[in-house]
């Protein structure tokens, strides 16, 4: 009997060891995603996360905030993050540096600028009101700042001459700088713009994205080596994202707000709903993950106008739409 008991105990121990070493059923692959900022502007991503679309693809998203496109790109290039979410201009800059293993866009999230111009006074806004003023515009060479300058020029205002565009304030510090008394106007993302307005410290005047037209404003990118070596993971990521994009465009602002509310614990549901409606109203979100070449070329025009691009790059070198087409069921 002692021998039998000892054998059973030994068998149980061996089984436990094998069970502990084996992968648990349904184990998820962690994807390290670094986003340029945390904003309702990225609602399709958050909706896909909270509706379980990534989990259904066998993925778990580990989300970090880069606090700027340059920092997001640094995280991707250094291997600290698998995927970056920022403006595609960062991929253009890296390609122009001549790096062999450069970052490539594989999915687009937003199709216009998500910034809103916030001023200190309410009432009917005229572009001429900006003449002689200072606007906090974000990091020089970033898409928010370049798009702002592009729109100013479209309305007959020359940055640096007619309007002082202050690029000295870090992106995620701009709201605090403005409410602290810096600048006459500021370009802010949501929900920050609405929160500043509701606090009585500013007024949302207009959507910069509506003025600029369609631009591939925010996109997902990864190193060429990642796209080549981990194609299955990138494809599953794009599949989940596409489902999130489709869901957002077929649901109300209130439904979207409820789906992403956990991402914004310090923002009440009423504000989130208003902000989601604002993004729906300006048609901010891409319906599909594929990037249009004509939109990419408008981005290059914006960069040229800002003096940040001397020579255009090949669309196919910066953008790989094969994952998006596969997610959409196209060949």
mmCIF file of N, CA and C in Angstrom, residues 115-120 130 134-138 148 166 169-171 173-179 182-189 192-193 196 201-206 208:
data_model
loop_
_atom_site.group_PDB
_atom_site.id
_atom_site.type_symbol
_atom_site.label_atom_id
_atom_site.label_comp_id
_atom_site.label_asym_id
_atom_site.label_seq_id
_atom_site.Cartn_x
_atom_site.Cartn_y
_atom_site.Cartn_z
ATOM 1 N N UNK A 115 -7.436 67.687 -33.800
ATOM 2 C CA UNK A 115 -7.254 68.841 -32.912
ATOM 3 C C UNK A 115 -8.390 69.837 -33.062
ATOM 4 N N UNK A 116 -8.667 70.532 -31.972
ATOM 5 C CA UNK A 116 -9.668 71.595 -31.971
ATOM 6 C C UNK A 116 -9.010 72.881 -31.472
ATOM 7 N N UNK A 117 -9.301 73.968 -32.163
ATOM 8 C CA UNK A 117 -8.745 75.263 -31.759
ATOM 9 C C UNK A 117 -9.540 75.800 -30.583
ATOM 10 N N UNK A 118 -8.843 76.085 -29.491
ATOM 11 C CA UNK A 118 -9.470 76.587 -28.271
ATOM 12 C C UNK A 118 -8.966 78.002 -28.014
ATOM 13 N N UNK A 119 -9.904 78.919 -27.757
ATOM 14 C CA UNK A 119 -9.547 80.306 -27.475
ATOM 15 C C UNK A 119 -10.010 80.741 -26.100
ATOM 16 N N UNK A 120 -9.686 81.955 -25.753
ATOM 17 C CA UNK A 120 -10.047 82.459 -24.425
ATOM 18 C C UNK A 120 -11.395 83.165 -24.411
ATOM 19 N N UNK A 130 -6.898 85.699 -35.425
ATOM 20 C CA UNK A 130 -5.610 85.131 -35.050
ATOM 21 C C UNK A 130 -4.430 86.041 -35.377
ATOM 22 N N UNK A 134 -0.697 84.542 -30.405
ATOM 23 C CA UNK A 134 0.179 83.388 -30.199
ATOM 24 C C UNK A 134 -0.677 82.140 -30.031
ATOM 25 N N UNK A 135 -0.363 81.114 -30.808
ATOM 26 C CA UNK A 135 -1.086 79.844 -30.733
ATOM 27 C C UNK A 135 -0.121 78.759 -30.269
ATOM 28 N N UNK A 136 -0.485 78.036 -29.221
ATOM 29 C CA UNK A 136 0.313 76.891 -28.794
ATOM 30 C C UNK A 136 0.003 75.762 -29.763
ATOM 31 N N UNK A 137 1.011 75.347 -30.550
ATOM 32 C CA UNK A 137 0.739 74.442 -31.661
ATOM 33 C C UNK A 137 1.304 73.053 -31.550
ATOM 34 N N UNK A 138 2.123 72.777 -30.541
ATOM 35 C CA UNK A 138 2.713 71.441 -30.427
ATOM 36 C C UNK A 138 4.131 71.390 -30.965
ATOM 37 N N UNK A 148 -1.763 72.594 -38.491
ATOM 38 C CA UNK A 148 -2.185 73.927 -38.047
ATOM 39 C C UNK A 148 -1.589 74.995 -38.957
ATOM 40 N N UNK A 166 3.708 78.835 -31.284
ATOM 41 C CA UNK A 166 4.652 78.454 -30.233
ATOM 42 C C UNK A 166 4.814 76.932 -30.225
ATOM 43 N N UNK A 169 6.188 74.123 -26.218
ATOM 44 C CA UNK A 169 5.489 73.399 -25.152
ATOM 45 C C UNK A 169 5.269 71.950 -25.568
ATOM 46 N N UNK A 170 5.635 71.022 -24.686
ATOM 47 C CA UNK A 170 5.447 69.599 -24.951
ATOM 48 C C UNK A 170 3.974 69.293 -25.176
ATOM 49 N N UNK A 171 3.695 68.354 -26.089
ATOM 50 C CA UNK A 171 2.333 68.056 -26.533
ATOM 51 C C UNK A 171 1.365 67.833 -25.381
ATOM 52 N N UNK A 173 1.523 68.757 -22.410
ATOM 53 C CA UNK A 173 1.532 69.837 -21.418
ATOM 54 C C UNK A 173 0.828 71.090 -21.928
ATOM 55 N N UNK A 174 0.304 71.039 -23.149
ATOM 56 C CA UNK A 174 -0.241 72.244 -23.776
ATOM 57 C C UNK A 174 -1.481 72.790 -23.081
ATOM 58 N N UNK A 175 -2.379 71.909 -22.644
ATOM 59 C CA UNK A 175 -3.589 72.374 -21.957
ATOM 60 C C UNK A 175 -3.234 73.094 -20.665
ATOM 61 N N UNK A 176 -2.310 72.519 -19.903
ATOM 62 C CA UNK A 176 -1.892 73.150 -18.658
ATOM 63 C C UNK A 176 -1.220 74.487 -18.879
ATOM 64 N N UNK A 177 -0.421 74.568 -19.939
ATOM 65 C CA UNK A 177 0.249 75.828 -20.260
ATOM 66 C C UNK A 177 -0.776 76.898 -20.632
ATOM 67 N N UNK A 178 -1.781 76.506 -21.415
ATOM 68 C CA UNK A 178 -2.803 77.463 -21.849
ATOM 69 C C UNK A 178 -3.649 77.949 -20.671
ATOM 70 N N UNK A 179 -4.141 77.008 -19.855
ATOM 71 C CA UNK A 179 -4.963 77.418 -18.713
ATOM 72 C C UNK A 179 -4.136 78.176 -17.671
ATOM 73 N N UNK A 182 -0.472 80.911 -20.770
ATOM 74 C CA UNK A 182 0.394 80.999 -21.947
ATOM 75 C C UNK A 182 -0.425 80.961 -23.237
ATOM 76 N N UNK A 183 -0.105 81.862 -24.158
ATOM 77 C CA UNK A 183 -0.748 81.868 -25.461
ATOM 78 C C UNK A 183 -2.149 82.452 -25.452
ATOM 79 N N UNK A 184 -2.607 82.807 -26.657
ATOM 80 C CA UNK A 184 -3.971 83.317 -26.827
ATOM 81 C C UNK A 184 -4.920 82.208 -27.282
ATOM 82 N N UNK A 185 -4.351 81.228 -27.977
ATOM 83 C CA UNK A 185 -5.115 80.084 -28.476
ATOM 84 C C UNK A 185 -4.255 78.835 -28.299
ATOM 85 N N UNK A 186 -4.912 77.675 -28.352
ATOM 86 C CA UNK A 186 -4.184 76.417 -28.256
ATOM 87 C C UNK A 186 -4.895 75.364 -29.100
ATOM 88 N N UNK A 187 -4.127 74.447 -29.641
ATOM 89 C CA UNK A 187 -4.674 73.329 -30.409
ATOM 90 C C UNK A 187 -4.684 72.106 -29.498
ATOM 91 N N UNK A 188 -5.893 71.584 -29.206
ATOM 92 C CA UNK A 188 -6.013 70.494 -28.226
ATOM 93 C C UNK A 188 -6.785 69.302 -28.771
ATOM 94 N N UNK A 189 -6.412 68.118 -28.295
ATOM 95 C CA UNK A 189 -7.151 66.900 -28.587
ATOM 96 C C UNK A 189 -8.292 66.751 -27.572
ATOM 97 N N UNK A 192 -9.561 66.541 -23.777
ATOM 98 C CA UNK A 192 -8.966 67.703 -23.102
ATOM 99 C C UNK A 192 -9.635 69.007 -23.514
ATOM 100 N N UNK A 193 -9.909 69.167 -24.816
ATOM 101 C CA UNK A 193 -10.511 70.418 -25.293
ATOM 102 C C UNK A 193 -11.858 70.671 -24.611
ATOM 103 N N UNK A 196 -11.417 71.541 -20.878
ATOM 104 C CA UNK A 196 -10.990 72.931 -20.691
ATOM 105 C C UNK A 196 -12.192 73.860 -20.837
ATOM 106 N N UNK A 201 -12.279 77.706 -18.740
ATOM 107 C CA UNK A 201 -10.962 78.296 -18.996
ATOM 108 C C UNK A 201 -10.642 78.419 -20.481
ATOM 109 N N UNK A 202 -11.633 78.149 -21.319
ATOM 110 C CA UNK A 202 -11.425 78.266 -22.755
ATOM 111 C C UNK A 202 -12.682 77.862 -23.498
ATOM 112 N N UNK A 203 -12.683 78.085 -24.824
ATOM 113 C CA UNK A 203 -13.846 77.772 -25.644
ATOM 114 C C UNK A 203 -13.391 77.074 -26.926
ATOM 115 N N UNK A 204 -14.055 75.960 -27.245
ATOM 116 C CA UNK A 204 -13.751 75.251 -28.487
ATOM 117 C C UNK A 204 -14.351 76.050 -29.641
ATOM 118 N N UNK A 205 -13.491 76.471 -30.579
ATOM 119 C CA UNK A 205 -13.913 77.361 -31.656
ATOM 120 C C UNK A 205 -14.165 76.644 -32.972
ATOM 121 N N UNK A 206 -13.322 75.656 -33.286
ATOM 122 C CA UNK A 206 -13.489 74.952 -34.554
ATOM 123 C C UNK A 206 -12.635 73.692 -34.597
ATOM 124 N N UNK A 208 -9.853 71.734 -36.530
ATOM 125 C CA UNK A 208 -8.770 71.954 -37.489
ATOM 126 C C UNK A 208 -8.839 70.903 -38.597
#
